[in-house]
mmCIF file of C-alpha atoms in Angstrom:
data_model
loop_
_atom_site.group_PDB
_atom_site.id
_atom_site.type_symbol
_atom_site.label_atom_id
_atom_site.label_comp_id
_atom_site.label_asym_id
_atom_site.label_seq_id
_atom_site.Cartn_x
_atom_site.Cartn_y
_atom_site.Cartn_z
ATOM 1 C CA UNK M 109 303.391 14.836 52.080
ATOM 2 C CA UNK M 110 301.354 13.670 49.348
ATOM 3 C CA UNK M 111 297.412 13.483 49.332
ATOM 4 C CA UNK M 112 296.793 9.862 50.851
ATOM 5 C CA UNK M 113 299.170 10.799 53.856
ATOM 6 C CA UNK M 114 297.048 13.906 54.692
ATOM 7 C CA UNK M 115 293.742 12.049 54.230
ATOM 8 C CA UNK M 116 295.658 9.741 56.480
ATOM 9 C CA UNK M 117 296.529 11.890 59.196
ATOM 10 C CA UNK M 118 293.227 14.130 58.855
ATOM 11 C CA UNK M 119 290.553 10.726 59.070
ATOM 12 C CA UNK M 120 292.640 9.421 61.938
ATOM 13 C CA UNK M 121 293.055 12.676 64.237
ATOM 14 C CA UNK M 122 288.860 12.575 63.644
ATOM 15 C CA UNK M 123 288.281 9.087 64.854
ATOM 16 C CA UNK M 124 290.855 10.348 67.657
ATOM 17 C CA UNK M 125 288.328 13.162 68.645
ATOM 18 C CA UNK M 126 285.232 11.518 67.980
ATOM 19 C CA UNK M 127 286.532 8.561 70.711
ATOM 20 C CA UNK M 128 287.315 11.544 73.185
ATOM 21 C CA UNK M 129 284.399 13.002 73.035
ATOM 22 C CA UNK M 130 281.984 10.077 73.051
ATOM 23 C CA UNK M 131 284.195 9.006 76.053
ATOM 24 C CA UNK M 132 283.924 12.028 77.661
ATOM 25 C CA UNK M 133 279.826 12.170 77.418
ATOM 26 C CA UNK M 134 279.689 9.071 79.272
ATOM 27 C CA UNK M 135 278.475 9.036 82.671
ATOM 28 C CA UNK M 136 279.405 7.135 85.750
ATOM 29 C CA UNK M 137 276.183 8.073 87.445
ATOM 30 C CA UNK M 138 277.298 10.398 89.665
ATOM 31 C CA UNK M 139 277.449 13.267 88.316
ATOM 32 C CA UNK M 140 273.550 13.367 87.226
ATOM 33 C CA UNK M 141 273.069 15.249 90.875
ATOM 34 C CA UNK M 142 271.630 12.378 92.870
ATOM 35 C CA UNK M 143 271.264 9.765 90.720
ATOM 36 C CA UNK M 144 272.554 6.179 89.807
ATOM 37 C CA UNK M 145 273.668 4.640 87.416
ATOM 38 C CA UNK M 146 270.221 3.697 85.949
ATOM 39 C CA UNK M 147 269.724 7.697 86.410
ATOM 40 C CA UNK M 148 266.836 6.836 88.972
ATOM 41 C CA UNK M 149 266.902 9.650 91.292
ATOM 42 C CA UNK M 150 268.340 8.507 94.797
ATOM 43 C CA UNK M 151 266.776 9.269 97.757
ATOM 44 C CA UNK M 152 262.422 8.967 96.068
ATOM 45 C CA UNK M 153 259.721 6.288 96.626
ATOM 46 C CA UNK M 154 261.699 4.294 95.087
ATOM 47 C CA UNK M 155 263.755 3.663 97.982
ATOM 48 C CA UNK M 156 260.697 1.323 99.269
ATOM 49 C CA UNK M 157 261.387 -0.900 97.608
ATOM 50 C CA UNK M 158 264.539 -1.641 98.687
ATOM 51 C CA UNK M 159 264.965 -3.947 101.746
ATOM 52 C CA UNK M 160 264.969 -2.292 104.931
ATOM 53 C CA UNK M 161 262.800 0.478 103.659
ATOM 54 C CA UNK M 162 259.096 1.538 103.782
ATOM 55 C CA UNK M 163 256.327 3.880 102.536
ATOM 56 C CA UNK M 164 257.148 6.041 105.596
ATOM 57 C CA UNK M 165 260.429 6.507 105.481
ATOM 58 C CA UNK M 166 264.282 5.207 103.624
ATOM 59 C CA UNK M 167 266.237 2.781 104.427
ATOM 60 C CA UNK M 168 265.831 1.079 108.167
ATOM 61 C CA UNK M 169 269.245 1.895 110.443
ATOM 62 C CA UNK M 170 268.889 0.448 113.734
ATOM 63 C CA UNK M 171 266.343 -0.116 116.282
ATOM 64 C CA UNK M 172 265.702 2.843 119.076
ATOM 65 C CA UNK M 173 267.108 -0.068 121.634
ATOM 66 C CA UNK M 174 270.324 -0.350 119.770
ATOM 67 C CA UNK M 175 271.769 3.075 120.140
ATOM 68 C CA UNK M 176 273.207 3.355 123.826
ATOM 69 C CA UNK M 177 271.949 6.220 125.541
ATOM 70 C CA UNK M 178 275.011 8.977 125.932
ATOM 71 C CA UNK M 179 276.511 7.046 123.181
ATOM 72 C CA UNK M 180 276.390 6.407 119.442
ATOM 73 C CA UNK M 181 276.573 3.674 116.456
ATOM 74 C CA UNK M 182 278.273 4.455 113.317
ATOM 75 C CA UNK M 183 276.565 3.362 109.520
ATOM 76 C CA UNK M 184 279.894 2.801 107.247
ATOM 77 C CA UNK M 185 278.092 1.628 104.349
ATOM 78 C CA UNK M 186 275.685 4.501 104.662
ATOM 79 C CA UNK M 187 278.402 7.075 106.027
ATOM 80 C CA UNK M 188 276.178 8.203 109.041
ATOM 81 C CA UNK M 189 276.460 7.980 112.633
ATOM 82 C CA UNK M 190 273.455 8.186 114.627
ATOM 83 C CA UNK M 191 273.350 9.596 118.392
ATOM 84 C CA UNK M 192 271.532 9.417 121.622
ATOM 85 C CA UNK M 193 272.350 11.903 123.630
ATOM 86 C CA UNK M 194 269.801 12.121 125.995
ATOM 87 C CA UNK M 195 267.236 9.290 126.895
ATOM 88 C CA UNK M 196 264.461 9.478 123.485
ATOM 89 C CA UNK M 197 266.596 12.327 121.902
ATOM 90 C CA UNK M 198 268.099 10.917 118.789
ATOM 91 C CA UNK M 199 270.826 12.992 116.125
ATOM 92 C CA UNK M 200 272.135 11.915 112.888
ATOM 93 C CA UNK M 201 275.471 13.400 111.464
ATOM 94 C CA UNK M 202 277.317 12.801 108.392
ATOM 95 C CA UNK M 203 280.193 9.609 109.362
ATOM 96 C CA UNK M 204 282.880 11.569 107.049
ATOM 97 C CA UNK M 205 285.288 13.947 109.429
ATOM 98 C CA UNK M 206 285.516 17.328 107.988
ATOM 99 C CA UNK M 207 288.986 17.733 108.214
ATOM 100 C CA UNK M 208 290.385 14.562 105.971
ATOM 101 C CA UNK M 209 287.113 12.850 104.865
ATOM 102 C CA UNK M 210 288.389 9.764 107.007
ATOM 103 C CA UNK M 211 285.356 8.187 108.036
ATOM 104 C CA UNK M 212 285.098 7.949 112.233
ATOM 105 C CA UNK M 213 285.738 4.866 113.931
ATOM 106 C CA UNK M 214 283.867 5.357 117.371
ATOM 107 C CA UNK M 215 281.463 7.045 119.521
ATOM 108 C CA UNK M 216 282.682 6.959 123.260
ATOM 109 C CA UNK M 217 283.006 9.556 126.355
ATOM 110 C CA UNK M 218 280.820 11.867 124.629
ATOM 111 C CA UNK M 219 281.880 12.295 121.330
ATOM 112 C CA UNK M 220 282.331 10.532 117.708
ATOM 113 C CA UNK M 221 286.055 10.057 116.932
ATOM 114 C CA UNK M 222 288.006 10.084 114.093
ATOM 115 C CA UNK M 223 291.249 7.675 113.977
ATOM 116 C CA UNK M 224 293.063 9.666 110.927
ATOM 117 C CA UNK M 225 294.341 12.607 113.013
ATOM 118 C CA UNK M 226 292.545 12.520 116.390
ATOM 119 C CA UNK M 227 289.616 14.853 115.628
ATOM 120 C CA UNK M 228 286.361 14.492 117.933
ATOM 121 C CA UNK M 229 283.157 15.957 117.319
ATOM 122 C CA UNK M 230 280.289 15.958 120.173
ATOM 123 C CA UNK M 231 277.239 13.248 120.060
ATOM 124 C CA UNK M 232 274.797 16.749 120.755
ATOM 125 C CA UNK M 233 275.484 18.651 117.991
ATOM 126 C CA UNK M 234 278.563 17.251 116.236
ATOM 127 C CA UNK M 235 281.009 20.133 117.202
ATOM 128 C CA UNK M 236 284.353 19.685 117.376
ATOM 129 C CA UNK M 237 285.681 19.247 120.256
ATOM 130 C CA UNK M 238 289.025 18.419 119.236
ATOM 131 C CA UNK M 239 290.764 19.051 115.906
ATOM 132 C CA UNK M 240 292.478 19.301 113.992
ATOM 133 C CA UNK M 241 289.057 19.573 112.334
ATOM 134 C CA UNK M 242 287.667 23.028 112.630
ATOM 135 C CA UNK M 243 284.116 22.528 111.275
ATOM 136 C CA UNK M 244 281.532 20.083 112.730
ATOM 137 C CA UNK M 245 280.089 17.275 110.688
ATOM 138 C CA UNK M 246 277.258 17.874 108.990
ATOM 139 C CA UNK M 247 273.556 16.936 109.971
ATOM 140 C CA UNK M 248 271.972 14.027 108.399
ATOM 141 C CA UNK M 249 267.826 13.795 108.631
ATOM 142 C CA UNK M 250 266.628 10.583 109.866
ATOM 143 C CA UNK M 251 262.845 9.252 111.195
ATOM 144 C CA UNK M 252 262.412 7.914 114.076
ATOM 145 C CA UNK M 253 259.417 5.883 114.800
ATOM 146 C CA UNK M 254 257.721 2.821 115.897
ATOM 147 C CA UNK M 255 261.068 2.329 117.352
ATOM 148 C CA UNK M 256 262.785 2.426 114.270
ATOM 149 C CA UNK M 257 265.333 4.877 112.893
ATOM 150 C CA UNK M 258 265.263 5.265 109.125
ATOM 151 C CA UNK M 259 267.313 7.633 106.905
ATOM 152 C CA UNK M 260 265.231 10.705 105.522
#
């Protein structure tokens, strides 16, 4: 191999590795730890000024009236479902089941269901009460007030 076929080789295995590594120093957003993609932390005042939200609290889920006492309403978009289990007693738990990260589909006889593999977890205090999940979803913090339950 002469010299031109090294210099060659050499300049394009660089411009190889320079590609990879500028590629691989982008950023989706993600994986700042709570950020988006304009690497504004999520989850700050600046949530206010998104619709639905205010000084007090995030974003605006449902009204107190709209969560069935006993029962439940599940927040795809947000991944939350929020509970009433007892007249004025309302719980927020993560929407994601524990054992396939299928999000549930209902709340009904007591409990928040999952449709993947039959899993149900209880509107109280999101134990399972059937599996094949064997950890409970996780608790979510919501406001309530004014009769209006916010995220946060």
């Amino acid at each position: 191999m002469n010299a031109n076929a090294r210099r060659r080789t050499v300049l394009t295995a660089g411009a190889a590795g320079a590609a990879a590594l500028v590629t691989g120093c982008g950023s989706s957003g993600d994986e700042s730890g709570g950020g988006d993609a304009s690497g504004t932390p999520t989850g700050t005042a600046s949530d206010a000024a998104s619709p639905g939200a205010s000084p007090g609290g995030g974003q605006q889920l449902a009204a107190t009236g709209d969560i069935p006492v006993g029962g439940g309403a599940i927040f795809k978009e947000q991944k939350v479902v929020v509970t009433q289990p007892e007249e004025g007693e309302f719980k927020a738990f993560s929407a994601v089941c524990t054992h396939a990260q299928c999000l549930v589909s209902t709340v009904s006889d007591g409990t928040i269901n999952c449709p993947c593999h039959g899993s149900k977890f209880s509107i109280t205090d999101a134990a399972v009460e059937a599996g094949p999940a064997t950890r409970p979803l996780p608790a979510e913090q919501i406001t309530v007030e004014g009769g209006a339950i916010r995220l946060g």
